mmCIF file of C-alpha atoms in Angstrom:
data_model
loop_
_atom_site.group_PDB
_atom_site.id
_atom_site.type_symbol
_atom_site.label_atom_id
_atom_site.label_comp_id
_atom_site.label_asym_id
_atom_site.label_seq_id
_atom_site.Cartn_x
_atom_site.Cartn_y
_atom_site.Cartn_z
ATOM 1 C CA MET A 1 98.412 86.588 40.728
ATOM 2 C CA ALA A 2 96.653 87.877 37.725
ATOM 3 C CA ASP A 3 98.715 89.302 34.887
ATOM 4 C CA SER A 4 98.880 92.935 35.406
ATOM 5 C CA ALA A 5 100.412 93.883 31.950
ATOM 6 C CA PHE A 6 98.253 96.064 29.538
ATOM 7 C CA LYS A 7 97.773 94.154 26.526
ATOM 8 C CA LEU A 8 96.313 94.435 23.135
ATOM 9 C CA VAL A 9 93.906 91.452 22.625
ATOM 10 C CA SER A 10 92.590 91.923 19.237
ATOM 11 C CA SER A 11 92.175 94.691 16.699
ATOM 12 C CA ASN A 12 90.243 95.258 13.383
ATOM 13 C CA ARG A 13 90.624 97.984 10.806
ATOM 14 C CA MET A 14 87.214 99.915 10.395
ATOM 15 C CA PHE A 15 86.419 103.285 8.616
ATOM 16 C CA GLY A 16 89.893 104.120 8.438
ATOM 17 C CA GLY A 17 90.440 103.684 12.083
ATOM 18 C CA LEU A 18 90.955 100.791 14.384
ATOM 19 C CA MET A 19 88.508 98.958 16.665
ATOM 20 C CA ALA A 20 90.742 97.321 19.550
ATOM 21 C CA LEU A 21 90.203 95.100 22.604
ATOM 22 C CA TYR A 22 92.656 95.584 25.600
ATOM 23 C CA SER A 23 92.991 94.219 28.745
ATOM 24 C CA HIS A 24 94.843 95.102 32.015
ATOM 25 C CA TYR A 25 94.741 94.319 35.691
ATOM 26 C CA SER A 26 92.646 96.648 37.651
ATOM 27 C CA SER A 27 93.991 97.383 41.099
ATOM 28 C CA VAL A 28 90.536 99.144 41.883
ATOM 29 C CA LEU A 29 88.453 96.207 40.940
ATOM 30 C CA LYS A 30 91.160 93.439 41.894
ATOM 31 C CA CYS A 31 90.445 91.688 38.586
ATOM 32 C CA THR A 32 91.451 91.476 35.096
ATOM 33 C CA MET A 33 89.549 93.829 32.982
ATOM 34 C CA GLU A 34 88.980 94.428 29.255
ATOM 35 C CA PHE A 35 87.792 97.580 27.267
ATOM 36 C CA ARG A 36 87.434 98.533 23.807
ATOM 37 C CA VAL A 37 88.674 101.599 22.049
ATOM 38 C CA PHE A 38 87.840 102.863 18.496
ATOM 39 C CA HIS A 39 90.726 104.866 17.291
ATOM 40 C CA PRO A 40 89.706 107.244 14.703
ATOM 41 C CA PRO A 41 92.009 107.825 11.481
ATOM 42 C CA THR A 42 93.293 111.125 13.109
ATOM 43 C CA SER A 43 94.818 109.163 16.022
ATOM 44 C CA THR A 44 96.069 105.987 14.033
ATOM 45 C CA GLU A 45 97.510 107.545 10.969
ATOM 46 C CA SER A 46 99.063 110.970 12.146
ATOM 47 C CA PRO A 47 99.035 111.141 16.053
ATOM 48 C CA ALA A 48 99.794 114.367 17.784
ATOM 49 C CA PRO A 49 100.179 114.288 21.660
ATOM 50 C CA ALA A 50 96.838 114.781 23.471
ATOM 51 C CA SER A 51 95.058 116.054 20.302
ATOM 52 C CA THR A 52 92.226 113.296 19.931
ATOM 53 C CA PRO A 53 89.098 113.982 21.995
ATOM 54 C CA VAL A 54 87.678 111.176 24.134
ATOM 55 C CA LEU A 55 84.181 110.108 24.289
ATOM 56 C CA TYR A 56 83.186 107.409 26.851
ATOM 57 C CA TYR A 57 80.273 104.917 26.321
ATOM 58 C CA LEU A 58 78.844 103.210 29.380
ATOM 59 C CA SER A 59 76.743 100.044 28.582
ATOM 60 C CA GLY A 60 73.680 98.725 30.336
ATOM 61 C CA LEU A 61 72.645 95.580 32.323
ATOM 62 C CA THR A 62 74.010 92.453 31.115
ATOM 63 C CA CYS A 63 76.360 94.120 28.568
ATOM 64 C CA THR A 64 80.214 93.858 28.264
ATOM 65 C CA SER A 65 82.359 96.070 26.247
ATOM 66 C CA GLU A 66 81.569 94.190 23.040
ATOM 67 C CA ASN A 67 77.769 95.117 22.734
ATOM 68 C CA PHE A 68 78.125 98.780 21.598
ATOM 69 C CA ALA A 69 81.231 98.134 19.795
ATOM 70 C CA THR A 70 79.289 95.612 17.391
ATOM 71 C CA LYS A 71 75.662 96.842 17.479
ATOM 72 C CA GLY A 72 75.917 100.574 18.300
ATOM 73 C CA TYR A 73 77.018 101.522 14.683
ATOM 74 C CA ALA A 74 78.803 104.595 16.155
ATOM 75 C CA GLN A 75 82.180 104.129 14.290
ATOM 76 C CA ALA A 76 81.553 105.754 11.115
ATOM 77 C CA ALA A 77 80.397 108.935 12.731
ATOM 78 C CA ALA A 78 83.224 109.015 15.133
ATOM 79 C CA ALA A 79 85.647 108.379 12.372
ATOM 80 C CA LYS A 80 84.296 111.407 10.689
ATOM 81 C CA ALA A 81 84.302 113.657 13.664
ATOM 82 C CA GLY A 82 87.828 112.417 14.798
ATOM 83 C CA LEU A 83 86.595 111.103 18.234
ATOM 84 C CA ALA A 84 87.994 108.185 20.092
ATOM 85 C CA LEU A 85 85.327 105.901 21.563
ATOM 86 C CA ILE A 86 86.046 104.188 24.937
ATOM 87 C CA CYS A 87 83.941 101.346 25.946
ATOM 88 C CA PRO A 88 84.540 99.778 29.409
ATOM 89 C CA ASP A 89 83.006 96.676 30.720
ATOM 90 C CA THR A 90 79.853 97.069 32.947
ATOM 91 C CA SER A 91 81.409 95.281 36.260
ATOM 92 C CA PRO A 92 84.168 93.391 37.397
ATOM 93 C CA ARG A 93 84.551 89.787 36.150
ATOM 94 C CA GLY A 94 85.456 86.415 37.748
ATOM 95 C CA VAL A 95 85.792 87.556 41.374
ATOM 96 C CA ASP A 96 83.751 84.712 42.455
ATOM 97 C CA LEU A 97 81.525 86.505 45.083
ATOM 98 C CA PRO A 98 78.566 84.557 46.374
ATOM 99 C CA GLY A 99 75.416 85.324 44.240
ATOM 100 C CA GLU A 100 77.094 87.328 41.585
ATOM 101 C CA ASP A 101 75.883 85.345 38.809
ATOM 102 C CA GLU A 102 72.412 84.820 40.070
ATOM 103 C CA SER A 103 70.400 87.465 38.343
ATOM 104 C CA TYR A 104 70.744 89.886 35.429
ATOM 105 C CA ASP A 105 70.287 93.091 37.564
ATOM 106 C CA PHE A 106 72.834 92.682 40.207
ATOM 107 C CA GLY A 107 76.358 91.299 40.335
ATOM 108 C CA SER A 108 78.160 90.473 36.964
ATOM 109 C CA GLY A 109 77.207 92.891 34.269
ATOM 110 C CA ALA A 110 75.312 95.049 36.721
ATOM 111 C CA GLY A 111 78.110 97.313 38.515
ATOM 112 C CA PHE A 112 75.736 100.616 38.410
ATOM 113 C CA TYR A 113 78.929 102.685 38.043
ATOM 114 C CA LEU A 114 78.932 103.141 41.884
ATOM 115 C CA ASN A 115 81.454 102.382 44.643
ATOM 116 C CA ALA A 116 80.044 99.605 46.779
ATOM 117 C CA THR A 117 80.246 100.051 50.434
ATOM 118 C CA ARG A 118 78.569 96.843 51.743
ATOM 119 C CA ASP A 119 80.817 93.592 51.903
ATOM 120 C CA PRO A 120 81.617 91.571 50.258
ATOM 121 C CA TRP A 121 80.831 93.990 47.192
ATOM 122 C CA SER A 122 82.938 96.767 48.444
ATOM 123 C CA GLN A 123 86.165 94.620 47.743
ATOM 124 C CA HIS A 124 85.560 94.846 43.890
ATOM 125 C CA TYR A 125 82.641 96.635 42.738
ATOM 126 C CA ARG A 126 83.978 99.970 42.453
ATOM 127 C CA MET A 127 83.034 100.938 38.896
ATOM 128 C CA TYR A 128 82.797 104.731 39.876
ATOM 129 C CA ASP A 129 86.487 104.870 40.657
ATOM 130 C CA TYR A 130 87.309 102.595 37.777
ATOM 131 C CA VAL A 131 85.646 104.761 35.108
ATOM 132 C CA VAL A 132 86.630 108.265 36.646
ATOM 133 C CA ASP A 133 90.208 107.497 37.831
ATOM 134 C CA GLU A 134 91.844 104.280 36.947
ATOM 135 C CA LEU A 135 90.766 103.616 33.240
ATOM 136 C CA PRO A 136 91.575 107.333 32.015
ATOM 137 C CA GLY A 137 94.951 106.686 33.863
ATOM 138 C CA VAL A 138 95.483 103.576 31.870
ATOM 139 C CA LEU A 139 94.473 105.273 28.527
ATOM 140 C CA LYS A 140 96.880 108.191 29.413
ATOM 141 C CA ALA A 141 99.850 105.970 29.973
ATOM 142 C CA ASN A 142 99.286 103.882 26.762
ATOM 143 C CA PHE A 143 97.807 106.377 24.102
ATOM 144 C CA PRO A 144 99.391 109.764 24.248
ATOM 145 C CA GLU A 145 97.599 110.997 21.429
ATOM 146 C CA LEU A 146 94.277 110.858 23.410
ATOM 147 C CA ALA A 147 93.234 114.146 25.090
ATOM 148 C CA VAL A 148 92.443 112.373 28.420
ATOM 149 C CA GLY A 149 91.651 115.001 31.091
ATOM 150 C CA SER A 150 91.265 117.987 28.784
ATOM 151 C CA LYS A 151 88.585 116.813 26.008
ATOM 152 C CA GLU A 152 86.385 114.333 27.442
ATOM 153 C CA ALA A 153 82.663 113.594 27.081
ATOM 154 C CA ILE A 154 80.493 110.762 28.197
ATOM 155 C CA PHE A 155 77.224 108.934 27.120
ATOM 156 C CA GLY A 156 75.558 105.629 27.645
ATOM 157 C CA HIS A 157 72.498 103.335 27.725
ATOM 158 C CA SER A 158 70.041 102.292 30.416
ATOM 159 C CA MET A 159 72.381 101.641 33.343
ATOM 160 C CA GLY A 160 75.276 103.149 31.565
ATOM 161 C CA GLY A 161 73.106 106.196 30.765
ATOM 162 C CA HIS A 162 72.454 106.322 34.497
ATOM 163 C CA GLY A 163 76.292 106.201 34.819
ATOM 164 C CA ALA A 164 77.066 108.793 32.267
ATOM 165 C CA LEU A 165 74.638 111.218 33.879
ATOM 166 C CA VAL A 166 75.757 110.639 37.470
ATOM 167 C CA LEU A 167 79.536 110.754 36.423
ATOM 168 C CA ALA A 168 78.745 114.112 34.566
ATOM 169 C CA LEU A 169 76.774 115.707 37.356
ATOM 170 C CA SER A 170 79.190 114.628 40.223
ATOM 171 C CA ASN A 171 82.397 115.763 38.532
ATOM 172 C CA PRO A 172 81.685 119.294 37.282
ATOM 173 C CA GLY A 173 83.507 120.472 34.618
ATOM 174 C CA ARG A 174 85.364 117.126 34.089
ATOM 175 C CA TYR A 175 83.162 116.376 30.779
ATOM 176 C CA ALA A 176 82.362 118.903 28.048
ATOM 177 C CA SER A 177 78.837 117.209 27.533
ATOM 178 C CA ALA A 178 76.819 114.143 28.409
ATOM 179 C CA SER A 179 74.099 112.330 26.776
ATOM 180 C CA ALA A 180 72.205 108.956 27.296
ATOM 181 C CA PHE A 181 69.702 106.551 25.693
ATOM 182 C CA ALA A 182 67.039 105.596 27.965
ATOM 183 C CA PRO A 183 68.755 106.058 31.010
ATOM 184 C CA ILE A 184 67.669 105.067 34.478
ATOM 185 C CA CYS A 185 67.085 108.608 35.547
ATOM 186 C CA ASN A 186 65.997 108.233 39.314
ATOM 187 C CA PRO A 187 67.404 104.862 40.685
ATOM 188 C CA ILE A 188 66.424 105.476 44.200
ATOM 189 C CA ASN A 189 62.770 105.329 43.233
ATOM 190 C CA CYS A 190 62.868 102.256 40.694
ATOM 191 C CA PRO A 191 62.924 98.592 41.302
ATOM 192 C CA TRP A 192 66.376 98.134 39.469
ATOM 193 C CA GLY A 193 67.957 100.942 41.683
ATOM 194 C CA VAL A 194 66.521 99.988 44.884
ATOM 195 C CA LYS A 195 67.765 96.420 44.467
ATOM 196 C CA ALA A 196 71.211 97.285 43.487
ATOM 197 C CA PHE A 197 71.651 100.205 45.805
ATOM 198 C CA THR A 198 70.484 98.094 48.853
ATOM 199 C CA GLY A 199 72.922 95.304 47.708
ATOM 200 C CA TYR A 200 75.978 97.469 46.982
ATOM 201 C CA LEU A 201 75.322 100.383 49.631
ATOM 202 C CA GLY A 202 72.952 98.724 52.269
ATOM 203 C CA ASP A 203 69.623 100.402 53.400
ATOM 204 C CA ASP A 204 70.763 101.684 56.849
ATOM 205 C CA ASP A 205 71.295 105.165 55.296
ATOM 206 C CA LYS A 206 69.423 105.878 52.162
ATOM 207 C CA THR A 207 70.688 109.350 51.865
ATOM 208 C CA ALA A 208 73.891 107.791 50.594
ATOM 209 C CA TRP A 209 71.859 106.427 47.659
ATOM 210 C CA GLU A 210 71.607 110.103 46.416
ATOM 211 C CA ALA A 211 75.185 110.405 45.283
ATOM 212 C CA TYR A 212 74.155 108.060 42.550
ATOM 213 C CA ASP A 213 71.014 109.471 41.331
ATOM 214 C CA ALA A 214 70.980 111.684 38.428
ATOM 215 C CA SER A 215 67.473 113.423 39.330
ATOM 216 C CA VAL A 216 68.767 114.095 42.841
ATOM 217 C CA LEU A 217 72.110 115.315 41.600
ATOM 218 C CA ALA A 218 70.496 117.499 38.864
ATOM 219 C CA ARG A 219 68.618 119.454 41.432
ATOM 220 C CA SER A 220 71.747 120.495 43.383
ATOM 221 C CA TYR A 221 74.257 120.655 40.571
ATOM 222 C CA ALA A 222 76.074 123.967 40.627
ATOM 223 C CA GLY A 223 78.033 124.161 37.596
ATOM 224 C CA PRO A 224 79.965 124.957 35.311
ATOM 225 C CA LYS A 225 76.868 124.592 32.914
ATOM 226 C CA ILE A 226 76.633 121.401 31.159
ATOM 227 C CA ASP A 227 74.414 120.429 28.252
ATOM 228 C CA VAL A 228 72.744 117.060 28.303
ATOM 229 C CA LEU A 229 70.994 115.013 25.587
ATOM 230 C CA VAL A 230 68.560 112.228 26.418
ATOM 231 C CA ASP A 231 66.517 110.167 23.973
ATOM 232 C CA GLN A 232 63.858 107.941 25.140
ATOM 233 C CA GLY A 233 61.678 105.507 23.112
ATOM 234 C CA THR A 234 58.044 105.740 23.843
ATOM 235 C CA ASP A 235 57.574 101.924 23.182
ATOM 236 C CA ASP A 236 60.183 101.112 25.800
ATOM 237 C CA GLN A 237 58.930 98.081 27.949
ATOM 238 C CA PHE A 238 61.079 99.543 30.971
ATOM 239 C CA LEU A 239 59.587 103.057 30.727
ATOM 240 C CA LYS A 240 56.307 101.430 31.029
ATOM 241 C CA GLU A 241 57.435 99.496 34.051
ATOM 242 C CA HIS A 242 58.635 102.754 35.597
ATOM 243 C CA GLN A 243 62.281 101.723 35.601
ATOM 244 C CA LEU A 244 63.452 104.878 33.860
ATOM 245 C CA LEU A 245 61.524 107.753 34.937
ATOM 246 C CA PRO A 246 62.924 110.306 32.508
ATOM 247 C CA GLU A 247 60.311 112.981 33.631
ATOM 248 C CA THR A 248 61.921 113.001 37.078
ATOM 249 C CA LEU A 249 65.091 114.147 35.631
ATOM 250 C CA ALA A 250 63.553 116.765 33.132
ATOM 251 C CA ALA A 251 61.724 118.292 36.205
ATOM 252 C CA ALA A 252 64.786 118.716 38.070
ATOM 253 C CA ALA A 253 66.612 120.003 35.429
ATOM 254 C CA ALA A 254 64.038 122.604 34.479
ATOM 255 C CA ALA A 255 64.585 124.043 38.002
ATOM 256 C CA ASN A 256 68.287 124.482 37.597
ATOM 257 C CA ASP A 257 69.944 127.335 35.313
ATOM 258 C CA GLN A 258 73.319 125.452 35.271
ATOM 259 C CA LEU A 259 71.853 122.378 33.530
ATOM 260 C CA ASP A 260 70.206 122.193 30.224
ATOM 261 C CA VAL A 261 68.603 118.835 29.614
ATOM 262 C CA GLU A 262 66.978 117.876 26.190
ATOM 263 C CA LEU A 263 64.686 115.101 26.553
ATOM 264 C CA ARG A 264 63.472 113.865 23.134
ATOM 265 C CA MET A 265 60.726 111.178 23.378
ATOM 266 C CA GLN A 266 61.076 109.105 20.239
ATOM 267 C CA ASP A 267 57.768 107.726 18.894
ATOM 268 C CA GLY A 268 57.526 103.772 18.528
ATOM 269 C CA TYR A 269 61.085 102.991 19.727
ATOM 270 C CA ASP A 270 62.079 100.563 22.210
ATOM 271 C CA HIS A 271 64.962 99.788 24.588
ATOM 272 C CA SER A 272 67.061 97.965 22.042
ATOM 273 C CA TYR A 273 70.236 98.462 20.079
ATOM 274 C CA TYR A 274 68.035 99.250 17.092
ATOM 275 C CA PHE A 275 66.982 102.304 19.026
ATOM 276 C CA ILE A 276 70.538 103.217 19.792
ATOM 277 C CA ALA A 277 71.722 102.629 16.147
ATOM 278 C CA THR A 278 68.894 104.853 14.938
ATOM 279 C CA PHE A 279 69.989 108.108 17.031
ATOM 280 C CA VAL A 280 73.842 107.558 17.640
ATOM 281 C CA GLU A 281 74.844 109.735 14.874
ATOM 282 C CA ASP A 282 72.844 112.582 16.665
ATOM 283 C CA HIS A 283 74.754 111.826 19.908
ATOM 284 C CA ILE A 284 78.137 111.779 18.120
ATOM 285 C CA ALA A 285 77.405 115.166 16.496
ATOM 286 C CA PHE A 286 76.201 116.470 19.847
ATOM 287 C CA HIS A 287 79.393 115.724 21.683
ATOM 288 C CA ALA A 288 81.485 116.693 18.666
ATOM 289 C CA LYS A 289 80.070 120.300 19.223
ATOM 290 C CA TYR A 290 81.681 120.459 22.519
ATOM 291 C CA LEU A 291 84.940 118.496 22.117
ATOM 292 C CA LEU A 292 86.223 120.017 18.825
#
Protein backbone atom coordinates (compact mmCIF):
# COMPACT_ATOMS: atom_id res chain seq x y z
CA MET A 1 0.00 0.00 0.00
CA ALA A 2 1.32 3.42 -0.93
CA ASP A 3 2.13 5.84 1.83
CA SER A 4 -1.06 7.89 2.26
CA ALA A 5 0.53 10.53 4.47
CA PHE A 6 0.69 14.11 3.28
CA LYS A 7 4.30 15.24 3.48
CA LEU A 8 6.65 18.06 2.67
CA VAL A 9 9.31 16.80 0.25
CA SER A 10 11.41 19.95 -0.12
CA SER A 11 11.21 23.73 0.17
CA ASN A 12 13.18 26.82 -0.80
CA ARG A 13 12.90 30.41 0.34
CA MET A 14 12.01 32.66 -2.60
CA PHE A 15 11.01 36.34 -2.83
CA GLY A 16 10.18 36.33 0.87
CA GLY A 17 7.86 33.37 0.45
CA LEU A 18 8.33 29.62 0.16
CA MET A 19 8.43 27.38 -2.91
CA ALA A 20 7.55 23.92 -1.63
CA LEU A 21 7.04 20.42 -3.03
CA TYR A 22 4.51 18.11 -1.35
CA SER A 23 3.36 14.54 -1.87
CA HIS A 24 0.26 12.60 -0.86
CA TYR A 25 -1.65 9.50 -1.83
CA SER A 26 -4.56 10.28 -4.14
CA SER A 27 -7.63 8.13 -3.60
CA VAL A 28 -9.05 9.50 -6.86
CA LEU A 29 -6.03 8.59 -9.00
CA LYS A 30 -4.97 5.61 -6.87
CA CYS A 31 -1.31 6.59 -6.75
CA THR A 32 1.08 8.89 -4.95
CA MET A 33 1.00 12.40 -6.39
CA GLU A 34 3.22 15.45 -6.04
CA PHE A 35 2.27 19.10 -6.29
CA ARG A 36 4.04 22.40 -5.67
CA VAL A 37 2.87 25.48 -3.81
CA PHE A 38 4.36 28.95 -3.79
CA HIS A 39 3.39 30.39 -0.43
CA PRO A 40 3.66 34.21 -0.66
CA PRO A 41 5.07 36.23 2.25
CA THR A 42 1.57 37.11 3.45
CA SER A 43 0.84 33.46 4.20
CA THR A 44 4.27 32.38 5.48
CA GLU A 45 4.97 35.30 7.81
CA SER A 46 1.62 36.36 9.23
CA PRO A 47 -1.00 33.80 8.24
CA ALA A 48 -4.67 34.51 8.82
CA PRO A 49 -7.32 31.82 8.34
CA ALA A 50 -8.56 31.57 4.73
CA SER A 51 -7.03 34.89 3.75
CA THR A 52 -4.56 34.07 0.94
CA PRO A 53 -6.12 33.83 -2.55
CA VAL A 54 -5.30 30.73 -4.57
CA LEU A 55 -4.23 30.64 -8.22
CA TYR A 56 -4.00 27.18 -9.80
CA TYR A 57 -1.59 26.63 -12.70
CA LEU A 58 -2.12 23.61 -14.97
CA SER A 59 0.87 22.51 -17.05
CA GLY A 60 1.01 21.12 -20.56
CA LEU A 61 1.99 17.88 -22.26
CA THR A 62 5.12 16.13 -20.91
CA CYS A 63 5.33 18.50 -17.92
CA THR A 64 5.26 17.78 -14.20
CA SER A 65 4.63 20.17 -11.33
CA GLU A 66 8.25 21.31 -11.66
CA ASN A 67 8.26 23.03 -15.07
CA PHE A 68 6.30 26.14 -14.21
CA ALA A 69 7.88 26.39 -10.76
CA THR A 70 11.38 26.58 -12.25
CA LYS A 71 10.80 28.19 -15.67
CA GLY A 72 7.61 30.26 -15.37
CA TYR A 73 9.15 33.15 -13.40
CA ALA A 74 5.81 33.84 -11.72
CA GLN A 75 6.86 33.86 -8.06
CA ALA A 76 8.03 37.47 -7.83
CA ALA A 77 4.72 38.79 -9.15
CA ALA A 78 2.76 36.35 -6.98
CA ALA A 79 4.73 37.42 -3.91
CA LYS A 80 4.03 41.07 -4.61
CA ALA A 81 0.32 40.41 -5.15
CA GLY A 82 0.03 38.03 -2.21
CA LEU A 83 -1.25 35.09 -4.26
CA ALA A 84 -0.51 31.42 -3.59
CA LEU A 85 0.41 29.44 -6.72
CA ILE A 86 -0.72 25.81 -6.83
CA CYS A 87 0.99 23.58 -9.42
CA PRO A 88 -0.34 20.01 -9.69
CA ASP A 89 1.10 17.28 -11.87
CA THR A 90 -0.33 16.55 -15.32
CA SER A 91 -1.31 12.89 -14.89
CA PRO A 92 -1.19 9.92 -12.53
CA ARG A 93 2.29 8.48 -12.12
CA GLY A 94 3.61 4.94 -11.84
CA VAL A 95 0.30 3.11 -12.25
CA ASP A 96 1.80 0.70 -14.82
CA LEU A 97 -0.97 0.74 -17.40
CA PRO A 98 -0.10 -0.83 -20.77
CA GLY A 99 1.04 1.85 -23.20
CA GLU A 100 1.05 4.75 -20.74
CA ASP A 101 4.67 5.65 -21.55
CA GLU A 102 4.65 4.99 -25.30
CA SER A 103 3.91 8.53 -26.53
CA TYR A 104 4.24 12.08 -25.26
CA ASP A 105 0.61 13.03 -25.97
CA PHE A 106 -1.23 10.16 -24.27
CA GLY A 107 -0.76 8.49 -20.90
CA SER A 108 1.95 9.72 -18.53
CA GLY A 109 2.21 13.50 -18.60
CA ALA A 110 -0.93 13.78 -20.74
CA GLY A 111 -3.96 13.44 -18.47
CA PHE A 112 -5.90 16.18 -20.33
CA TYR A 113 -7.71 17.17 -17.11
CA LEU A 114 -10.66 14.89 -17.82
CA ASN A 115 -12.25 11.87 -16.17
CA ALA A 116 -11.50 8.81 -18.30
CA THR A 117 -14.42 6.43 -18.84
CA ARG A 118 -12.65 3.79 -20.93
CA ASP A 119 -10.84 0.90 -19.22
CA PRO A 120 -8.15 0.63 -18.03
CA TRP A 121 -7.67 4.42 -17.96
CA SER A 122 -10.84 5.00 -15.96
CA GLN A 123 -9.22 3.35 -12.93
CA HIS A 124 -6.61 6.11 -12.59
CA TYR A 125 -6.92 8.91 -15.14
CA ARG A 126 -9.40 11.21 -13.41
CA MET A 127 -7.50 14.48 -13.38
CA TYR A 128 -10.70 16.54 -13.57
CA ASP A 129 -11.90 15.24 -10.22
CA TYR A 130 -8.40 15.48 -8.80
CA VAL A 131 -7.95 19.17 -9.61
CA VAL A 132 -11.54 20.26 -8.92
CA ASP A 133 -12.22 18.24 -5.77
CA GLU A 134 -9.43 16.21 -4.21
CA LEU A 135 -6.49 18.61 -4.41
CA PRO A 136 -8.48 21.54 -2.99
CA GLY A 137 -9.49 19.27 -0.12
CA VAL A 138 -5.85 18.45 0.57
CA LEU A 139 -4.97 22.14 0.49
CA LYS A 140 -7.80 23.10 2.80
CA ALA A 141 -6.88 20.41 5.32
CA ASN A 142 -3.20 21.33 5.46
CA PHE A 143 -3.05 25.08 4.78
CA PRO A 144 -5.80 26.90 6.69
CA GLU A 145 -4.45 30.26 5.55
CA LEU A 146 -5.45 29.54 1.93
CA ALA A 147 -8.81 30.84 0.74
CA VAL A 148 -9.73 27.53 -0.92
CA GLY A 149 -13.35 27.58 -2.01
CA SER A 150 -13.78 31.34 -1.74
CA LYS A 151 -10.95 33.12 -3.58
CA GLU A 152 -9.70 30.89 -6.39
CA ALA A 153 -8.66 31.48 -10.00
CA ILE A 154 -7.06 29.24 -12.60
CA PHE A 155 -4.67 29.42 -15.56
CA GLY A 156 -2.49 27.11 -17.61
CA HIS A 157 -0.46 26.42 -20.73
CA SER A 158 -1.30 24.33 -23.82
CA MET A 159 -2.99 21.16 -22.49
CA GLY A 160 -3.10 22.96 -19.15
CA GLY A 161 -4.68 25.99 -20.80
CA HIS A 162 -7.33 23.63 -22.12
CA GLY A 163 -7.78 22.30 -18.59
CA ALA A 164 -8.02 25.75 -17.04
CA LEU A 165 -10.67 26.90 -19.51
CA VAL A 166 -12.70 23.70 -19.24
CA LEU A 167 -12.66 23.70 -15.44
CA ALA A 168 -13.66 27.36 -15.29
CA LEU A 169 -16.46 27.03 -17.85
CA SER A 170 -17.86 23.79 -16.43
CA ASN A 171 -17.90 25.06 -12.85
CA PRO A 172 -19.67 28.45 -13.06
CA GLY A 173 -18.85 30.72 -10.15
CA ARG A 174 -16.08 28.47 -8.81
CA TYR A 175 -13.17 30.48 -10.21
CA ALA A 176 -13.04 34.28 -10.12
CA SER A 177 -11.14 34.42 -13.42
CA ALA A 178 -9.36 32.20 -15.95
CA SER A 179 -6.47 32.65 -18.34
CA ALA A 180 -4.30 30.59 -20.63
CA PHE A 181 -1.10 30.58 -22.65
CA ALA A 182 -1.53 28.92 -26.06
CA PRO A 183 -4.42 26.67 -24.93
CA ILE A 184 -5.85 23.74 -26.86
CA CYS A 185 -9.16 25.51 -27.47
CA ASN A 186 -11.12 23.00 -29.53
CA PRO A 187 -9.77 19.51 -28.78
CA ILE A 188 -12.62 17.64 -30.42
CA ASN A 189 -11.32 19.01 -33.73
CA CYS A 190 -7.53 18.76 -33.34
CA PRO A 191 -5.16 15.76 -33.55
CA TRP A 192 -4.03 15.93 -29.91
CA GLY A 193 -7.59 16.05 -28.64
CA VAL A 194 -8.97 13.35 -30.93
CA LYS A 195 -6.20 10.95 -29.89
CA ALA A 196 -6.61 11.63 -26.18
CA PHE A 197 -10.40 11.65 -26.15
CA THR A 198 -10.61 8.45 -28.19
CA GLY A 199 -8.23 6.71 -25.79
CA TYR A 200 -9.71 8.01 -22.54
CA LEU A 201 -13.39 8.34 -23.46
CA GLY A 202 -13.88 6.04 -26.45
CA ASP A 203 -15.42 7.07 -29.76
CA ASP A 204 -18.83 5.37 -29.51
CA ASP A 205 -20.47 8.59 -28.32
CA LYS A 206 -18.46 11.62 -29.33
CA THR A 207 -21.00 13.97 -27.75
CA ALA A 208 -19.39 12.98 -24.44
CA TRP A 209 -16.22 14.70 -25.67
CA GLU A 210 -17.96 18.07 -25.68
CA ALA A 211 -17.86 18.27 -21.88
CA TYR A 212 -14.10 18.77 -22.17
CA ASP A 213 -14.01 21.24 -25.06
CA ALA A 214 -13.67 24.93 -24.15
CA SER A 215 -15.11 26.15 -27.45
CA VAL A 216 -18.24 24.03 -27.04
CA LEU A 217 -18.59 25.07 -23.40
CA ALA A 218 -18.13 28.74 -24.33
CA ARG A 219 -21.20 28.61 -26.56
CA SER A 220 -23.45 27.28 -23.79
CA TYR A 221 -21.91 28.96 -20.74
CA ALA A 222 -24.71 30.60 -18.72
CA GLY A 223 -22.83 32.48 -16.04
CA PRO A 224 -22.08 34.08 -13.71
CA LYS A 225 -20.04 36.23 -16.04
CA ILE A 226 -16.34 35.44 -16.13
CA ASP A 227 -13.44 37.25 -17.79
CA VAL A 228 -10.81 35.19 -19.61
CA LEU A 229 -7.39 36.24 -20.91
CA VAL A 230 -5.68 34.18 -23.62
CA ASP A 231 -2.19 34.86 -24.98
CA GLN A 232 -1.16 33.10 -28.19
CA GLY A 233 2.18 33.42 -30.00
CA THR A 234 2.00 33.93 -33.75
CA ASP A 235 5.10 31.78 -34.32
CA ASP A 236 3.78 28.86 -32.27
CA GLN A 237 4.47 25.69 -34.25
CA PHE A 238 1.35 24.03 -32.87
CA LEU A 239 -0.83 26.96 -33.92
CA LYS A 240 0.39 26.36 -37.46
CA GLU A 241 -0.36 22.63 -37.12
CA HIS A 242 -3.98 23.42 -36.13
CA GLN A 243 -3.65 21.89 -32.66
CA LEU A 244 -4.74 25.02 -30.75
CA LEU A 245 -7.57 26.69 -32.75
CA PRO A 246 -7.94 29.88 -30.66
CA GLU A 247 -10.16 31.44 -33.32
CA THR A 248 -12.84 28.84 -32.53
CA LEU A 249 -12.90 29.85 -28.87
CA ALA A 250 -12.96 33.55 -29.73
CA ALA A 251 -15.91 33.08 -32.09
CA ALA A 252 -17.86 31.07 -29.52
CA ALA A 253 -17.21 33.61 -26.77
CA ALA A 254 -18.16 36.55 -28.99
CA ALA A 255 -21.67 35.15 -29.22
CA ASN A 256 -22.07 34.78 -25.44
CA ASP A 257 -22.73 37.85 -23.27
CA GLN A 258 -21.78 35.91 -20.12
CA LEU A 259 -18.24 35.32 -21.31
CA ASP A 260 -15.59 37.91 -22.06
CA VAL A 261 -12.52 36.39 -23.74
CA GLU A 262 -9.61 38.66 -24.63
CA LEU A 263 -7.42 36.89 -27.20
CA ARG A 264 -4.03 38.57 -27.61
CA MET A 265 -1.95 37.40 -30.56
CA GLN A 266 1.66 38.00 -29.55
CA ASP A 267 3.84 38.63 -32.58
CA GLY A 268 6.90 36.38 -32.97
CA TYR A 269 6.38 34.25 -29.85
CA ASP A 270 6.38 30.46 -29.86
CA HIS A 271 5.01 27.73 -27.56
CA SER A 272 7.88 27.68 -25.07
CA TYR A 273 8.37 28.79 -21.49
CA TYR A 274 10.19 31.84 -22.86
CA PHE A 275 6.76 32.92 -24.12
CA ILE A 276 5.11 32.14 -20.79
CA ALA A 277 7.76 33.97 -18.77
CA THR A 278 7.35 37.07 -20.94
CA PHE A 279 3.66 37.48 -20.19
CA VAL A 280 3.20 35.76 -16.83
CA GLU A 281 3.24 39.06 -14.90
CA ASP A 282 0.29 40.21 -17.00
CA HIS A 283 -1.60 37.07 -16.03
CA ILE A 284 -0.80 37.42 -12.34
CA ALA A 285 -2.01 41.03 -12.43
CA PHE A 286 -5.13 39.96 -14.35
CA HIS A 287 -6.11 37.42 -11.70
CA ALA A 288 -5.17 39.73 -8.82
CA LYS A 289 -7.88 42.15 -10.01
CA TYR A 290 -10.52 39.53 -9.29
CA LEU A 291 -9.01 37.82 -6.27
CA LEU A 292 -7.98 40.79 -4.10
